[in-house]
Short mmCIF file of C-alpha atoms in Angstrom, two decimals:
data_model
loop_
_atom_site.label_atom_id
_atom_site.label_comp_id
_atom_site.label_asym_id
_atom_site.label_seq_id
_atom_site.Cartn_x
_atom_site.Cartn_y
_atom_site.Cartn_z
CA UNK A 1 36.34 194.29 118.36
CA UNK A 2 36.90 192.08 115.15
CA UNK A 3 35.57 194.81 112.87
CA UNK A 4 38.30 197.46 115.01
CA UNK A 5 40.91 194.30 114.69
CA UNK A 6 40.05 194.24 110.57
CA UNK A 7 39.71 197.80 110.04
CA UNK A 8 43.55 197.67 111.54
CA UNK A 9 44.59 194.93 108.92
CA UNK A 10 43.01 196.90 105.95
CA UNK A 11 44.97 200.17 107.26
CA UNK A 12 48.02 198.06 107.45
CA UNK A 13 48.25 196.04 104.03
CA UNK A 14 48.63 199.75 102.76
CA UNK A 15 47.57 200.14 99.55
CA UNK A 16 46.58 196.44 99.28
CA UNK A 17 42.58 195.46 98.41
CA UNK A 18 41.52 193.35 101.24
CA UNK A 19 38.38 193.08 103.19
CA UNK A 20 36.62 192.72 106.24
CA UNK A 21 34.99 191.03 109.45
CA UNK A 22 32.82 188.48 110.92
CA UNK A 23 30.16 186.55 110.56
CA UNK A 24 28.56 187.44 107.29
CA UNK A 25 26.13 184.10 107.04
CA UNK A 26 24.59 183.11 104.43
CA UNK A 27 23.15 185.33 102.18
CA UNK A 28 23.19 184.00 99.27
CA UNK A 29 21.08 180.90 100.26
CA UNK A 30 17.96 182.78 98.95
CA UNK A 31 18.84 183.27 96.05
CA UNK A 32 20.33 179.57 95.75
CA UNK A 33 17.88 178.00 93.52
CA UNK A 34 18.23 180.57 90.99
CA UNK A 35 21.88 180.20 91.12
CA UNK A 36 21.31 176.70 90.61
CA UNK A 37 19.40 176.80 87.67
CA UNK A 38 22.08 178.73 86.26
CA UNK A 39 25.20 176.75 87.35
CA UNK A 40 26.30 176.54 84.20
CA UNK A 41 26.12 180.41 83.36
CA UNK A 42 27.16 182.14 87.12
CA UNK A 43 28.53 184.73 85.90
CA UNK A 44 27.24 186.14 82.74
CA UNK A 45 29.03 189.10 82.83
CA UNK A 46 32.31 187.51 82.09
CA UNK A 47 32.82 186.11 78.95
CA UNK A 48 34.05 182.32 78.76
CA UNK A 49 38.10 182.37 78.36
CA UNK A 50 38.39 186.14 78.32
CA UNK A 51 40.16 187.79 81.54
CA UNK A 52 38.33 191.03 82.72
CA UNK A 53 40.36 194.08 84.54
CA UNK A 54 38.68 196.16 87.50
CA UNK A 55 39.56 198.81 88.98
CA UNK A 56 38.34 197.81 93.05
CA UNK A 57 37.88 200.47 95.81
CA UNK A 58 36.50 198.71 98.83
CA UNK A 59 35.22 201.31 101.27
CA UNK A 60 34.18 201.37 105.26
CA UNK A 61 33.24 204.40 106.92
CA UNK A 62 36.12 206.71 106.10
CA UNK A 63 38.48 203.99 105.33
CA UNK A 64 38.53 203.56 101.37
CA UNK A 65 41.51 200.80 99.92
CA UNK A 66 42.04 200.15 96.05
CA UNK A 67 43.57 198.32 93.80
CA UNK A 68 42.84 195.92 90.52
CA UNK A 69 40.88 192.84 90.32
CA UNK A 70 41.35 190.79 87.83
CA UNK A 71 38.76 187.97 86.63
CA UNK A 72 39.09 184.73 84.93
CA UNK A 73 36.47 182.75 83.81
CA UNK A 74 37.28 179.12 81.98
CA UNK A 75 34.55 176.45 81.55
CA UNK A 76 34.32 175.05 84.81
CA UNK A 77 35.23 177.93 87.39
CA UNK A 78 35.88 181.37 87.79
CA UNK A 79 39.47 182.63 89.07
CA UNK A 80 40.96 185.74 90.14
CA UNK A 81 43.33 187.68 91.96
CA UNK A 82 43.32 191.06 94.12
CA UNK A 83 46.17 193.17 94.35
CA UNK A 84 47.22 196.72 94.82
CA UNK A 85 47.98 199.57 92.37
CA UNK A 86 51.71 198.48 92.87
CA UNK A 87 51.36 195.17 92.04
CA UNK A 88 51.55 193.40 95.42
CA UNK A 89 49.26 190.35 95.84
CA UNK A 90 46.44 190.82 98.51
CA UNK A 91 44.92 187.38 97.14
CA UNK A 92 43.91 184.78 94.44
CA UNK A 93 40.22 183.22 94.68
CA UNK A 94 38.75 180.50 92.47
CA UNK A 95 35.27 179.83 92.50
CA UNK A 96 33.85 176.75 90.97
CA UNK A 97 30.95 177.21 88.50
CA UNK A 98 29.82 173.58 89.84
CA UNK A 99 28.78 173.93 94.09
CA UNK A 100 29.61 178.06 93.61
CA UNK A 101 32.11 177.17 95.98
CA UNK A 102 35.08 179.85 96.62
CA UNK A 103 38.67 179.01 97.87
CA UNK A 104 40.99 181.83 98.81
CA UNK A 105 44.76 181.06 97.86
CA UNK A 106 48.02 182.69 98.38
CA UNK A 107 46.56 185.79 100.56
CA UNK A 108 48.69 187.98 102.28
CA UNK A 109 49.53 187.65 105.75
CA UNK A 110 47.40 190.65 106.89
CA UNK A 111 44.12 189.20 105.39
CA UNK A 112 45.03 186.03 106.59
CA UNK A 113 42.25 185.31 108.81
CA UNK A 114 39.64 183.34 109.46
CA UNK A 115 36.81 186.30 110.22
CA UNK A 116 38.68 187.90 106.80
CA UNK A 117 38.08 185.22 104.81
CA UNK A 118 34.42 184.55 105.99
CA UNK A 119 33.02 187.93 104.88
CA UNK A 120 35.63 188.17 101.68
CA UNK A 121 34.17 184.74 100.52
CA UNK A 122 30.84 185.66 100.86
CA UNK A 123 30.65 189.51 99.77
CA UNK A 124 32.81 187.60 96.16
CA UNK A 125 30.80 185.15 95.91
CA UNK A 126 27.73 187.09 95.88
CA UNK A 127 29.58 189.53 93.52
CA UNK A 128 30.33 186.43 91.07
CA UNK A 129 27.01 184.81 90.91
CA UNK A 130 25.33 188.48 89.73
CA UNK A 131 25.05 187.43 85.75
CA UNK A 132 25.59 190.53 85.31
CA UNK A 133 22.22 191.36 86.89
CA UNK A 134 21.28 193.57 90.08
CA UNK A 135 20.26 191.78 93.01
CA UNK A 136 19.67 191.97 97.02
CA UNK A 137 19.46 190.00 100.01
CA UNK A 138 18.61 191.46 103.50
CA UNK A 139 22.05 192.00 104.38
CA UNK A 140 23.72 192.66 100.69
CA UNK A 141 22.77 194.71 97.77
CA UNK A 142 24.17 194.89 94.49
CA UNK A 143 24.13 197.28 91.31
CA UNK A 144 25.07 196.30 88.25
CA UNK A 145 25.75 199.45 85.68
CA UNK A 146 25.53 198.80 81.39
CA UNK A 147 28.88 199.62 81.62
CA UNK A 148 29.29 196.52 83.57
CA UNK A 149 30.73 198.50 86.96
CA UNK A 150 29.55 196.88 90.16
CA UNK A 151 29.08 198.31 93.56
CA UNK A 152 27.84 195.92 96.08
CA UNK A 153 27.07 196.98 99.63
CA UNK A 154 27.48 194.51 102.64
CA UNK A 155 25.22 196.28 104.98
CA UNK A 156 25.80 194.27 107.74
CA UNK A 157 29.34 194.91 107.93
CA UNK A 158 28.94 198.18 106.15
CA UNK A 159 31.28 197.83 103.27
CA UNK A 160 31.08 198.61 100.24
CA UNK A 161 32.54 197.26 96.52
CA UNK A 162 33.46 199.39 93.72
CA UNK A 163 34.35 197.74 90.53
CA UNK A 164 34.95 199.31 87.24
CA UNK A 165 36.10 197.93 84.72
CA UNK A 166 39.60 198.62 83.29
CA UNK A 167 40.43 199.81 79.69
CA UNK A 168 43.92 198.10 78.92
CA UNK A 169 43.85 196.94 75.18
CA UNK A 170 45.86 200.29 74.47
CA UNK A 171 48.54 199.65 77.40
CA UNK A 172 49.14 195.57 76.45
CA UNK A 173 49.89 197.17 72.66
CA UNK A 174 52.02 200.10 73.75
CA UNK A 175 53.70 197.45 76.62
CA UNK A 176 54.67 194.91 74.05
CA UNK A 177 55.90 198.14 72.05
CA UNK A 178 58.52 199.12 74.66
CA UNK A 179 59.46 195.27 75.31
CA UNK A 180 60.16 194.71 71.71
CA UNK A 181 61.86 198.04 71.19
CA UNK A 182 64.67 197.21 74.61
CA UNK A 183 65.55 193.99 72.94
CA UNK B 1 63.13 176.59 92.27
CA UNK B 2 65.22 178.31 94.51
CA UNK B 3 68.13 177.73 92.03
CA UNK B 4 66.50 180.02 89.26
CA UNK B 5 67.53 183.29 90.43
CA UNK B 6 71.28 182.23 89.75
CA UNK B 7 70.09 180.41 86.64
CA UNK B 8 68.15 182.56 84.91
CA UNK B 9 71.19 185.12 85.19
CA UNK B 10 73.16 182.05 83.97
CA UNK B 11 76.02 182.93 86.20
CA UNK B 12 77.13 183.08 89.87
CA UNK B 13 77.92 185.99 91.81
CA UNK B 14 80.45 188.56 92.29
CA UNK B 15 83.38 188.17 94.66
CA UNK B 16 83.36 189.81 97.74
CA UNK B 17 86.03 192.30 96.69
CA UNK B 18 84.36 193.14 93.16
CA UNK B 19 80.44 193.48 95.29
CA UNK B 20 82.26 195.91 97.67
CA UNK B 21 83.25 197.88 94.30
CA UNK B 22 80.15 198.07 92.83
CA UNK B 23 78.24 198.96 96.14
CA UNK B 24 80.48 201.25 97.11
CA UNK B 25 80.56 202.92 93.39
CA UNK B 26 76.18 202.85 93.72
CA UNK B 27 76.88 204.45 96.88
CA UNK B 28 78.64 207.61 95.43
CA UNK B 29 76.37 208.15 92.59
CA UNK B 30 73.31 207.99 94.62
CA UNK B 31 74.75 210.29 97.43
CA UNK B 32 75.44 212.07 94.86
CA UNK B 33 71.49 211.67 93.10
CA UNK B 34 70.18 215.59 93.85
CA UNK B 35 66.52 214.35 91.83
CA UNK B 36 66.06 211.73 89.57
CA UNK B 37 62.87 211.34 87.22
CA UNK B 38 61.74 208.50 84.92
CA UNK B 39 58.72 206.86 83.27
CA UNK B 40 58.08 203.66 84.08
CA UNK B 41 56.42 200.58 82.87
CA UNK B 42 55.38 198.39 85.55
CA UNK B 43 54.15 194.70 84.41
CA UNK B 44 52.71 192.32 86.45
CA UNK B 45 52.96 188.53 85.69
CA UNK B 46 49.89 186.06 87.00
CA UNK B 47 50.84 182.55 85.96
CA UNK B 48 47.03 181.57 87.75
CA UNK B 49 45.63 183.67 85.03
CA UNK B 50 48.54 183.18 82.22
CA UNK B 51 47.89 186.84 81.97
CA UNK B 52 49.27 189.98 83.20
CA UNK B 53 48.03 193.43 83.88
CA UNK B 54 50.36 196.35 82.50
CA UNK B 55 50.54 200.10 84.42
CA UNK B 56 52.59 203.24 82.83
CA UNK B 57 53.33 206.02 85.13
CA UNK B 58 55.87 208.81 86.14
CA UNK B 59 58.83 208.38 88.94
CA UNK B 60 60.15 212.07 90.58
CA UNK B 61 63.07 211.65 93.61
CA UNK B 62 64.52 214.52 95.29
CA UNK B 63 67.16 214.08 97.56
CA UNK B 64 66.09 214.29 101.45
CA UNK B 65 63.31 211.76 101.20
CA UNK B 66 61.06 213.00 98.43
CA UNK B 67 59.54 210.83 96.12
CA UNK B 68 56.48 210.98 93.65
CA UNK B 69 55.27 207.61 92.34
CA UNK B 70 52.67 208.16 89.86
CA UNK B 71 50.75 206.13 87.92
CA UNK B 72 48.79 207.41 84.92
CA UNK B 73 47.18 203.63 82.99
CA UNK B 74 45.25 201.91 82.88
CA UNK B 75 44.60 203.51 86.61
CA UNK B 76 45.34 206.49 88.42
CA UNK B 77 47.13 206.81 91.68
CA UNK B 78 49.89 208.84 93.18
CA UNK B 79 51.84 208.04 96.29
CA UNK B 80 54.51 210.82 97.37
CA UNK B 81 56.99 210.31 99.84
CA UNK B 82 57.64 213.95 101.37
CA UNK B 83 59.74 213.65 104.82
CA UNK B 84 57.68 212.45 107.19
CA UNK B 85 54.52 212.33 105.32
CA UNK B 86 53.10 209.96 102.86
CA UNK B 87 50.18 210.47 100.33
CA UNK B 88 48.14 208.14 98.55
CA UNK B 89 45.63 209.24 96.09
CA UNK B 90 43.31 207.28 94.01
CA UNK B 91 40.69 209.05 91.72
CA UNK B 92 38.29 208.63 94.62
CA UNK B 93 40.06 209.87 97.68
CA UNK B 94 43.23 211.04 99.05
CA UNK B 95 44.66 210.08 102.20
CA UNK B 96 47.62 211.40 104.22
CA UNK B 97 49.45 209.21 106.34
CA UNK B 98 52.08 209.95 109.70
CA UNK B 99 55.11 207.51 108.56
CA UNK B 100 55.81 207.81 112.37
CA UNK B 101 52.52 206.35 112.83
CA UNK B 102 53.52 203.04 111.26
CA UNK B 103 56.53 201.17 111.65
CA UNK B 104 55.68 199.25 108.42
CA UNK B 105 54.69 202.67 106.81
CA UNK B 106 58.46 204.04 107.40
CA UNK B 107 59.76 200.87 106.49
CA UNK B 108 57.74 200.90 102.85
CA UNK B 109 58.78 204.11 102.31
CA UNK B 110 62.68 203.97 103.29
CA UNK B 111 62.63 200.87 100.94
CA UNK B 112 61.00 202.31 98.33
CA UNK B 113 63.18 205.51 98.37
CA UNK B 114 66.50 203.62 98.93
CA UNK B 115 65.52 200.61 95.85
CA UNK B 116 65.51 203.81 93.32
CA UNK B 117 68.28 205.05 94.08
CA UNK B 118 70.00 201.61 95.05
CA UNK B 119 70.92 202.58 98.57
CA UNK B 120 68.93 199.76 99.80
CA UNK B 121 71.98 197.71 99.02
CA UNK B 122 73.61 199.08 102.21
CA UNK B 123 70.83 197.74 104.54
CA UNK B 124 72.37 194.87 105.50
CA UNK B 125 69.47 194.32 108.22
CA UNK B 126 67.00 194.03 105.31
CA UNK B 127 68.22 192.12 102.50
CA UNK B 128 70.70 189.75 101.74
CA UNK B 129 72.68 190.94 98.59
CA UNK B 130 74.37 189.20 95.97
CA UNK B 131 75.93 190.84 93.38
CA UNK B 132 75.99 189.52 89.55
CA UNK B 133 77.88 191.72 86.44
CA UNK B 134 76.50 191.18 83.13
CA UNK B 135 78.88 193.10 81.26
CA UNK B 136 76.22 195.82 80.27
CA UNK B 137 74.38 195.39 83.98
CA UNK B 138 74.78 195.20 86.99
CA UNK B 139 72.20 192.84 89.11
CA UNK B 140 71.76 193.06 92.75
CA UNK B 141 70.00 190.28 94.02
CA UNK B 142 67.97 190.97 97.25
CA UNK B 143 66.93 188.50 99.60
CA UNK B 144 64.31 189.94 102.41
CA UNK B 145 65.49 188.98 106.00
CA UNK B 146 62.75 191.13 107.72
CA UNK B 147 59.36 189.03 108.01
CA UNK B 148 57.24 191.87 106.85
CA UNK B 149 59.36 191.60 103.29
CA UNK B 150 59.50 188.08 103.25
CA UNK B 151 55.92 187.39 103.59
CA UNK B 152 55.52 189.30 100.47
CA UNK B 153 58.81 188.94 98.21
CA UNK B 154 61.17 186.10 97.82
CA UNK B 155 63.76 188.41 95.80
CA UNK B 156 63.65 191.71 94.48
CA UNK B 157 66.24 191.96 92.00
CA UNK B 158 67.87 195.49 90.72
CA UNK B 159 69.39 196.15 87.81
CA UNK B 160 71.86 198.97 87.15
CA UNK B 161 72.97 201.10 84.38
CA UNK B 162 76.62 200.40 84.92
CA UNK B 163 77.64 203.61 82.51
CA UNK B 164 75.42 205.36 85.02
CA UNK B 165 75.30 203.10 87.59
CA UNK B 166 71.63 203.83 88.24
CA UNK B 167 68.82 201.18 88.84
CA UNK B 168 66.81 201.08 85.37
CA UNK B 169 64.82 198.11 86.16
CA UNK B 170 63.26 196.51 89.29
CA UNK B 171 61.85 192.96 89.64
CA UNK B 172 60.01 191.83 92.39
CA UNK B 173 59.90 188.19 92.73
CA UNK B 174 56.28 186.76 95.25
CA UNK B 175 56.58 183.84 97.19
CA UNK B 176 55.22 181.46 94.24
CA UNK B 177 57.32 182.97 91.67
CA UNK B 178 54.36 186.13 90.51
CA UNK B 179 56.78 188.82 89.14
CA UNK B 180 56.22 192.01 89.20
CA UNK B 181 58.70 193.75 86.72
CA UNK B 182 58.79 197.54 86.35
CA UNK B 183 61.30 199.14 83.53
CA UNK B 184 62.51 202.83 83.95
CA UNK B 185 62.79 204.77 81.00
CA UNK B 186 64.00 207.95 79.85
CA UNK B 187 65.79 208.49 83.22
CA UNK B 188 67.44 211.82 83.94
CA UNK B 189 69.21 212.47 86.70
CA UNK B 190 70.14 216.09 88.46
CA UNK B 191 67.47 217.77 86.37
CA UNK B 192 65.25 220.48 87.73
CA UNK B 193 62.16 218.76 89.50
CA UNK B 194 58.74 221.14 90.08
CA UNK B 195 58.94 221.54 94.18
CA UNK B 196 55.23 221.13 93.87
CA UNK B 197 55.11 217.73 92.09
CA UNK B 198 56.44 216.02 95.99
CA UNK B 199 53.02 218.19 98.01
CA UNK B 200 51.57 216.45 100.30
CA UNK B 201 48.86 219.07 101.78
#
């Protein structure tokens, strides 16, 4: 019923990047000590300071949502927000680099939901402690490409995350181009 | 906060008399819109991030509810509006959507269709317009009265071409002041438009 009740949310946010049901527990427990040891390094695929663009499809069964994620990581925690190709906000997340800790901010109504939140917080947070490494659990696996694109699948749930990165060096040049050349 | 709309604009609306003239004058020219086509530049502010994320694409309207959305980078997806039928296609999959089926699905589209061609101003049951002239603009601020909108925009603000009295840029204000900003350019209107650009199937 909750994944029928979510699979209606996702199909209604539109075009927005959202996510899914349940319970998802606690996978990353098992891999907590290694996380630990590397508190100060989660995510080693995002540079310190530097904000990384991704292209994110999130797929279940023959449902298949995308939009742009867009990463943050500063010193102590790693930030970011999800929102669809228009530019409509699905959420913001900030994880601290400290406890690996995730808070969801700002999401949209839709998404808005406890059982929404569970599984989102866990599939990102087991997406944002990779290092930039491939790694599994019983209920989630993740690949990590050179290229650094991502697809993580939540078997219990049966979802799965496509990330690839996003080229935009070219469009912020060409952007700041047009803005200059309207003034 | 809620004052910066007026602020920013640095002036205070229209009279009545003066909104009904401009409404009524972006009324005739849309009616009177057979296509419309445009690039666009679509930037998206994220004060969390102090960044922002900028998309380029291509805008096609026909008259009769057609409309091609297209965006070409840093991503690629499509969304056409074609009667009763909407398509959304990423570079991974297409889908093809009964506006019927959803009441927020018809209401997306009819709002998306009626903010390019500024007949959204007339839907009194949706926004709540004021009306500001900057001499070489027009501004028509739009506050959502629907819950849908307002759980996602506090203002979308239009601004018009007052030569041509066409919209030539959109902003779309979130509920904690994210802006999303998209700037039409090279706009013709009543040009020939490729039928095939607004397929669905």
């Amino acid at each position: 019923m909750k994944i029928y009740l979510i699979l209606i949310s996702l199909l209604f946010t539109v075009t927005s990047v959202s996510a899914q049901t349940g319970n998802a527990g606690n996978d990353c427990c098992r891999c907590q000590k290694h996380c630990q040891k590397t508190a100060n390094d989660t995510c080693g695929f995002l540079p310190n300071g530097k904000v990384v663009k991704y292209n994110i499809v999130i797929q279940r069964e023959n449902t298949d949502i995308t939009g742009i994620c867009i990463i943050k990581r500063t010193n102590d925690s790693i930030m970011g927000t999800v929102m669809n190709e228009f530019g409509i906000k699905a959420f913001d997340f900030i994880m601290s680099t400290r406890n690996q800790e995730i808070e969801l901010d700002d999401v949209m109504a839709m998404l808005d939901k406890w059982y929404i939140k569970k599984v989102l917080r866990d599939d990102l947070k087991f997406i944002l402690t990779c290092e930039g490494k491939s790694k599994s659990t019983n209920s989630r696996v993740l690949t990590v490409n050179e290229d650094m694109s991502m697809e993580m699948n939540n078997l219990t749930y049966k979802l799965k995350y496509i990330l690839k990165p996003l080229d935009t060096s070219a469009q912020a040049e060409e952007s700041e181009g047009v803005e200059n050349s309207n003034k | 906060m809620l004052l910066m709309p007026a602020f920013v604009m640095g002036q205070n609306p229209v009279s009545n008399n003066k909104k009904k003239e401009m409404i009524e004058r972006i009324t005739r020219v849309s009616e009177s819109l057979k296509t419309l086509q445009c690039d666009f530049v679509q930037t998206k502010q994220l004060s969390m991030l102090n960044d922002k994320i900028v998309s380029r694409g291509k805008m096609y309207y026909k008259q009769n509810n057609a409309l091609r959305w297209q965006y070409t980078s840093p991503y690629t997806y499509t969304f056409i509006i074609n009667g009763g039928k909407v398509l959304m296609q990423s570079s991974s999959k297409k889908h093809v959507v009964d506006v019927k089926s959803s009441r927020m699905f018809s209401e997306i589209s009819m709002i998306m269709m009626n903010s390019v061609t500024g007949k959204c101003l007339n839907s009194t049951k949706d926004f709540q317009v004021r009306m500001f002239d900057n001499g070489n603009e027009w501004i028509a601020e739009m506050t959502p009265l629907k819950k849908q909108m307002k759980q996602m925009f506090r203002t979308i603000r239009l601004h018009f071409n007052v030569a041509k009295s066409i919209v030539n840029k959109v902003e779309m204000i979130e509920k904690r002041g994210d802006a999303t900003i998209i700037v039409m350019n090279n706009v013709k209107s009543n040009k020939p438009v490729n039928e095939n650009l607004f397929d669905i199937n």
